[in-house]
Every structure is written in C-alpha cells, then in structure tokens.
Amino acid sequence: MMTGKGPLTGYRVVEFGSNLTAPIATMLLGDQGADVIKVETPAGDQLRGSGDRRAAVSGMGSMFLNANRNKRSIVLDLKHPDDRAVALALAASADVVVQNFRPGVIDRLGLGYEAVRSVREDIVYVSIDGLGRSGPAAGRRVYDIVVQGIAGFAGIQADPVTRKPEVVRNSVTDKVTALFVFQAVTAALLVRERTGKGQHVQVSMLDAALAFLWPETMGSSTLAGGDVEPGGSVAGTRYCYPTADGHIILGFVTSSEFEAVCEVLESPELLDDPRFKTLGQRFANAAELNAVVGDRLLTRSTAEWLARLATVDAVYAPVNWPDDILNDPQVIAAGTVAEYDHPVVGPYRQPAHPARFSATPAGLRRHAPELGADGPAIRAELGSDSEGAP
C-alpha cells in the first residue's frame, strides 16, 4: 500500500454511481489522494458479482475490484427519506459529487445539482449521461455498446475487406468517458480555487466517444462543403497481420518508419511505388498496401519477424493475449502491474496509476471496500446516528 499525500489529498468526492463510468472516474481521483465515498444501494453495485471471483467470497468480483479501489462504501436506500437526508448531508460535506443515473432520476430523488447546491454552494457536481440531455434518445437505457453503435465505433471496426462491422470488445466508451470526467473534475476544482465558485459539469458518453474518435478517424466528416479530396484514414489501415505461425503488429507513419519496414520485408520496390510515397497516399491506398505487406509477412514466423524488426527503427509489437501480458518483459520492467493482498479477496493485481508524480504519488491507498463496510464511520463523521443500515 502506498503512503504519502497525493495531489488531491484533502478533497472529498461522493459517488452516486454504478457499473464503470462513474466508478472508474472516481477511482482515479482516489488514486490521486481524494477521499472517495461510494454510495451503494442495499443490493450493492451490480459489478460486485461480475468478472472472475473466488468461490468463497461474494460481492468482490474482479470487475468491481478493478473499478473501485481507493474508496469507502456506505449503503443508503435513496428511496427512503431518512437515507436521502444522510445522502444530502454527505453531499454537503463533499467537494465533488459524481452521479450517473439516467437523466431526471437523481432530481426526483432530491439529490440533483440544485438540491445539493442549496446545502453546498461551491459544490462541483458532475452528471454523466449516455446520449445527452435532450433529443429523441436522451431518455433511453444506455450501455457502452449503444454508444459504440451511434458514435461509429462499430463501423470503424469493420473488417477492411468484408466490411462487417464489429464492436470494440471492451467497454471503450465507458472508460473514455471516465477519463473525460476525471479531467473535468480537476479542472472544475481549479476554477473553484481561483474563483470560489462551484459549477454543474455535464458529460455525455456520446460527446466523449465522438471527441475521442474525431482526430484521426473522422476526416471525412471534418471538412464541410464541396471540393474535398478524400485522403483515407487510420481506420482503413491494417496493423495486425498474420505471420507463418501467429500474428504481429506492424505500422508506419513517417517515411523513415516505412523505409525501415520495407528493408525488413526485403521489398525496396514499395519505396518507389507512387501509391505509397507519402502518409496521405498510404492512407488513401491502404487496401493495396495492406495486401502487399500481409502477403510478405506470411513467409516467416513471428519470432523471425520480431528479431528482424528489432534491428531497425520500426514500429512493431507482438500480439499479446491477455494471459501473456503479465509476462511481457516491458510490462515487468516498467512496473506497470503490481500485486497486493486484499484482506477479503487475498492476492490480486492492479495496474499502476498512469500519471507518476515525483512529489505527490498516486496509487493504491485503500483496497476496494466490502458493501457498506465504512457506513458507521462515515455516519459518525457526519454526526449521524450510526445505528441501523450501514
């Protein structure tokens, strides 16, 4: 367990959240030292039973562990007036509230922005929604796959040859949104430090997904009007290629990187091919280049290609399956994953916090909590009776 103050030590965050988006955002704030209090229903966050788990331990599935470290848990039934009063008092004690109920639900519970601002005027209040707060689909039930469909992820993932669309096989829009929330909270706190004023921050998964996709994959939607010459995009480029006995990741952006690949492939004729002279031409003619490179890579084993690529300044990588990652020498050397001992679950692993601060370290300070384990202590901090529900 880490010691020392993180960059957000001294701030309190209250999370009315479940699943991935809000919990991951607040977990990252907790990594940086914030006191994160997770408000759960009597049934608990539905992720508690998700993912791998030990047979003798309930309510601590791997998905919950991986989205809820550095938090304390209190159980409140927000449909009950007494528990709503505790929740409002808890929000009044906080610097930040993060919630990801469907639009309108938190207001009906009496815990919306205006209600919380009435008891904590400088609150930073973050509302996360799926598809925005207006429009024909605003009130729909939304999960990651819905946003992937509307925002274009499934289309962009289409096979370059068959054009069969496919979703990204992880909750990419949930996690991208969590990162936007994480940054928005710190920005709003900075504004409060400068002005003394809080604010309501609204983050839509749809907005976050499109902002994430736009720079390099939405070129065809960037220039409005006519007289636009198509230039292709990264989405049309193939990076994962089969070899004689496996697969390899191979890419090239700059001319020198393309030259390095051509040297290793023993295909100098590609350098003189007018279709592939520049990055724009390589994007525009990606299908033809994919085919040529793919045929060449089938002639040798993965190990042979990796050894050859290591001798030049190329962009390449092995294709690690999830079970391979912990044994990757770079992952080990970088200290990207560490093992800890959870008091209930036992030994488990967590990734390092992505930002490594030299003076205010971020990382694991508190294991993911059991359901309601910190309720009595939190109630005591609020001056509430700690009897009854945890």
mmCIF file with all atom_site columns, C-alpha atoms in Angstrom, residues 310-382:
data_model
loop_
_atom_site.group_PDB
_atom_site.id
_atom_site.type_symbol
_atom_site.label_atom_id
_atom_site.label_alt_id
_atom_site.label_comp_id
_atom_site.label_asym_id
_atom_site.label_entity_id
_atom_site.label_seq_id
_atom_site.pdbx_PDB_ins_code
_atom_site.Cartn_x
_atom_site.Cartn_y
_atom_site.Cartn_z
_atom_site.occupancy
_atom_site.B_iso_or_equiv
_atom_site.pdbx_formal_charge
_atom_site.auth_seq_id
_atom_site.auth_comp_id
_atom_site.auth_asym_id
_atom_site.auth_atom_id
_atom_site.pdbx_PDB_model_num
ATOM 1  C CA . ALA A 1 310 ? 14.423  -5.181  -33.602 1.00 0.00 ? 310 ALA A CA 1
ATOM 2  C CA . THR A 1 311 ? 17.455  -4.315  -35.727 1.00 0.00 ? 311 THR A CA 1
ATOM 3  C CA . VAL A 1 312 ? 15.830  -1.242  -37.321 1.00 0.00 ? 312 VAL A CA 1
ATOM 4  C CA . ASP A 1 313 ? 13.864  1.736   -36.019 1.00 0.00 ? 313 ASP A CA 1
ATOM 5  C CA . ALA A 1 314 ? 10.484  0.198   -36.871 1.00 0.00 ? 314 ALA A CA 1
ATOM 6  C CA . VAL A 1 315 ? 7.045   0.423   -35.275 1.00 0.00 ? 315 VAL A CA 1
ATOM 7  C CA . TYR A 1 316 ? 6.107   -3.104  -34.253 1.00 0.00 ? 316 TYR A CA 1
ATOM 8  C CA . ALA A 1 317 ? 4.939   -5.289  -31.376 1.00 0.00 ? 317 ALA A CA 1
ATOM 9  C CA . PRO A 1 318 ? 3.991   -8.854  -30.598 1.00 0.00 ? 318 PRO A CA 1
ATOM 10 C CA . VAL A 1 319 ? 0.292   -9.669  -30.277 1.00 0.00 ? 319 VAL A CA 1
ATOM 11 C CA . ASN A 1 320 ? -0.117  -10.385 -26.582 1.00 0.00 ? 320 ASN A CA 1
ATOM 12 C CA . TRP A 1 321 ? -3.180  -12.297 -25.483 1.00 0.00 ? 321 TRP A CA 1
ATOM 13 C CA . PRO A 1 322 ? -4.473  -11.276 -22.027 1.00 0.00 ? 322 PRO A CA 1
ATOM 14 C CA . ASP A 1 323 ? -2.662  -14.172 -20.363 1.00 0.00 ? 323 ASP A CA 1
ATOM 15 C CA . ASP A 1 324 ? 0.629   -13.092 -21.971 1.00 0.00 ? 324 ASP A CA 1
ATOM 16 C CA . ILE A 1 325 ? 0.678   -9.524  -20.663 1.00 0.00 ? 325 ILE A CA 1
ATOM 17 C CA . LEU A 1 326 ? 1.948   -10.241 -17.156 1.00 0.00 ? 326 LEU A CA 1
ATOM 18 C CA . ASN A 1 327 ? 4.985   -12.000 -18.639 1.00 0.00 ? 327 ASN A CA 1
ATOM 19 C CA . ASP A 1 328 ? 5.852   -9.324  -21.175 1.00 0.00 ? 328 ASP A CA 1
ATOM 20 C CA . PRO A 1 329 ? 9.372   -8.115  -20.313 1.00 0.00 ? 329 PRO A CA 1
ATOM 21 C CA . GLN A 1 330 ? 8.459   -4.467  -20.917 1.00 0.00 ? 330 GLN A CA 1
ATOM 22 C CA . VAL A 1 331 ? 5.399   -4.649  -18.660 1.00 0.00 ? 331 VAL A CA 1
ATOM 23 C CA . ILE A 1 332 ? 7.561   -6.198  -15.945 1.00 0.00 ? 332 ILE A CA 1
ATOM 24 C CA . ALA A 1 333 ? 10.423  -3.726  -16.306 1.00 0.00 ? 333 ALA A CA 1
ATOM 25 C CA . ALA A 1 334 ? 8.100   -0.701  -16.312 1.00 0.00 ? 334 ALA A CA 1
ATOM 26 C CA . GLY A 1 335 ? 6.358   -1.803  -13.132 1.00 0.00 ? 335 GLY A CA 1
ATOM 27 C CA . THR A 1 336 ? 3.011   -1.442  -14.852 1.00 0.00 ? 336 THR A CA 1
ATOM 28 C CA . VAL A 1 337 ? 1.257   -4.129  -12.797 1.00 0.00 ? 337 VAL A CA 1
ATOM 29 C CA . ALA A 1 338 ? 1.734   -4.841  -9.083  1.00 0.00 ? 338 ALA A CA 1
ATOM 30 C CA . GLU A 1 339 ? 0.362   -7.491  -6.733  1.00 0.00 ? 339 GLU A CA 1
ATOM 31 C CA . TYR A 1 340 ? -1.381  -6.654  -3.456  1.00 0.00 ? 340 TYR A CA 1
ATOM 32 C CA . ASP A 1 341 ? -3.067  -8.576  -0.646  1.00 0.00 ? 341 ASP A CA 1
ATOM 33 C CA . HIS A 1 342 ? -6.745  -7.748  -0.186  1.00 0.00 ? 342 HIS A CA 1
ATOM 34 C CA . PRO A 1 343 ? -7.999  -8.592  3.338   1.00 0.00 ? 343 PRO A CA 1
ATOM 35 C CA . VAL A 1 344 ? -11.047 -10.386 1.924   1.00 0.00 ? 344 VAL A CA 1
ATOM 36 C CA . VAL A 1 345 ? -10.117 -11.459 -1.595  1.00 0.00 ? 345 VAL A CA 1
ATOM 37 C CA . GLY A 1 346 ? -6.473  -12.301 -0.959  1.00 0.00 ? 346 GLY A CA 1
ATOM 38 C CA . PRO A 1 347 ? -3.718  -11.725 -3.533  1.00 0.00 ? 347 PRO A CA 1
ATOM 39 C CA . TYR A 1 348 ? -4.762  -9.673  -6.547  1.00 0.00 ? 348 TYR A CA 1
ATOM 40 C CA . ARG A 1 349 ? -3.184  -7.406  -9.144  1.00 0.00 ? 349 ARG A CA 1
ATOM 41 C CA . GLN A 1 350 ? -3.774  -3.809  -10.145 1.00 0.00 ? 350 GLN A CA 1
ATOM 42 C CA . PRO A 1 351 ? -2.232  -1.572  -12.816 1.00 0.00 ? 351 PRO A CA 1
ATOM 43 C CA . ALA A 1 352 ? -0.137  1.426   -11.861 1.00 0.00 ? 352 ALA A CA 1
ATOM 44 C CA . HIS A 1 353 ? -1.827  4.819   -11.918 1.00 0.00 ? 353 HIS A CA 1
ATOM 45 C CA . PRO A 1 354 ? -0.982  6.196   -15.378 1.00 0.00 ? 354 PRO A CA 1
ATOM 46 C CA . ALA A 1 355 ? 0.404   9.525   -14.090 1.00 0.00 ? 355 ALA A CA 1
ATOM 47 C CA . ARG A 1 356 ? 3.520   9.088   -11.988 1.00 0.00 ? 356 ARG A CA 1
ATOM 48 C CA . PHE A 1 357 ? 4.024   12.150  -9.777  1.00 0.00 ? 357 PHE A CA 1
ATOM 49 C CA . SER A 1 358 ? 7.503   12.763  -8.383  1.00 0.00 ? 358 SER A CA 1
ATOM 50 C CA . ALA A 1 359 ? 6.390   14.625  -5.223  1.00 0.00 ? 359 ALA A CA 1
ATOM 51 C CA . THR A 1 360 ? 2.749   13.562  -4.651  1.00 0.00 ? 360 THR A CA 1
ATOM 52 C CA . PRO A 1 361 ? 2.477   9.901   -5.650  1.00 0.00 ? 361 PRO A CA 1
ATOM 53 C CA . ALA A 1 362 ? -0.751  8.380   -6.884  1.00 0.00 ? 362 ALA A CA 1
ATOM 54 C CA . GLY A 1 363 ? -1.633  4.739   -6.443  1.00 0.00 ? 363 GLY A CA 1
ATOM 55 C CA . LEU A 1 364 ? -3.273  2.190   -4.180  1.00 0.00 ? 364 LEU A CA 1
ATOM 56 C CA . ARG A 1 365 ? -4.036  3.520   -0.706  1.00 0.00 ? 365 ARG A CA 1
ATOM 57 C CA . ARG A 1 366 ? -7.165  1.552   0.112   1.00 0.00 ? 366 ARG A CA 1
ATOM 58 C CA . HIS A 1 367 ? -8.490  -1.736  -1.222  1.00 0.00 ? 367 HIS A CA 1
ATOM 59 C CA . ALA A 1 368 ? -11.934 -1.899  -2.868  1.00 0.00 ? 368 ALA A CA 1
ATOM 60 C CA . PRO A 1 369 ? -14.436 -1.925  0.016   1.00 0.00 ? 369 PRO A CA 1
ATOM 61 C CA . GLU A 1 370 ? -16.908 -4.538  1.143   1.00 0.00 ? 370 GLU A CA 1
ATOM 62 C CA . LEU A 1 371 ? -20.508 -3.456  0.763   1.00 0.00 ? 371 LEU A CA 1
ATOM 63 C CA . GLY A 1 372 ? -21.298 -0.813  3.386   1.00 0.00 ? 372 GLY A CA 1
ATOM 64 C CA . ALA A 1 373 ? -18.116 -1.533  5.347   1.00 0.00 ? 373 ALA A CA 1
ATOM 65 C CA . ASP A 1 374 ? -17.449 2.130   6.080   1.00 0.00 ? 374 ASP A CA 1
ATOM 66 C CA . GLY A 1 375 ? -21.031 3.195   6.804   1.00 0.00 ? 375 GLY A CA 1
ATOM 67 C CA . PRO A 1 376 ? -20.713 3.576   10.589  1.00 0.00 ? 376 PRO A CA 1
ATOM 68 C CA . ALA A 1 377 ? -17.502 5.605   10.317  1.00 0.00 ? 377 ALA A CA 1
ATOM 69 C CA . ILE A 1 378 ? -18.948 7.857   7.622   1.00 0.00 ? 378 ILE A CA 1
ATOM 70 C CA . ARG A 1 379 ? -22.135 8.444   9.620   1.00 0.00 ? 379 ARG A CA 1
ATOM 71 C CA . ALA A 1 380 ? -20.031 9.319   12.639  1.00 0.00 ? 380 ALA A CA 1
ATOM 72 C CA . GLU A 1 381 ? -18.106 11.867  10.594  1.00 0.00 ? 381 GLU A CA 1
ATOM 73 C CA . LEU A 1 382 ? -21.423 13.456  9.628   1.00 0.00 ? 382 LEU A CA 1
#
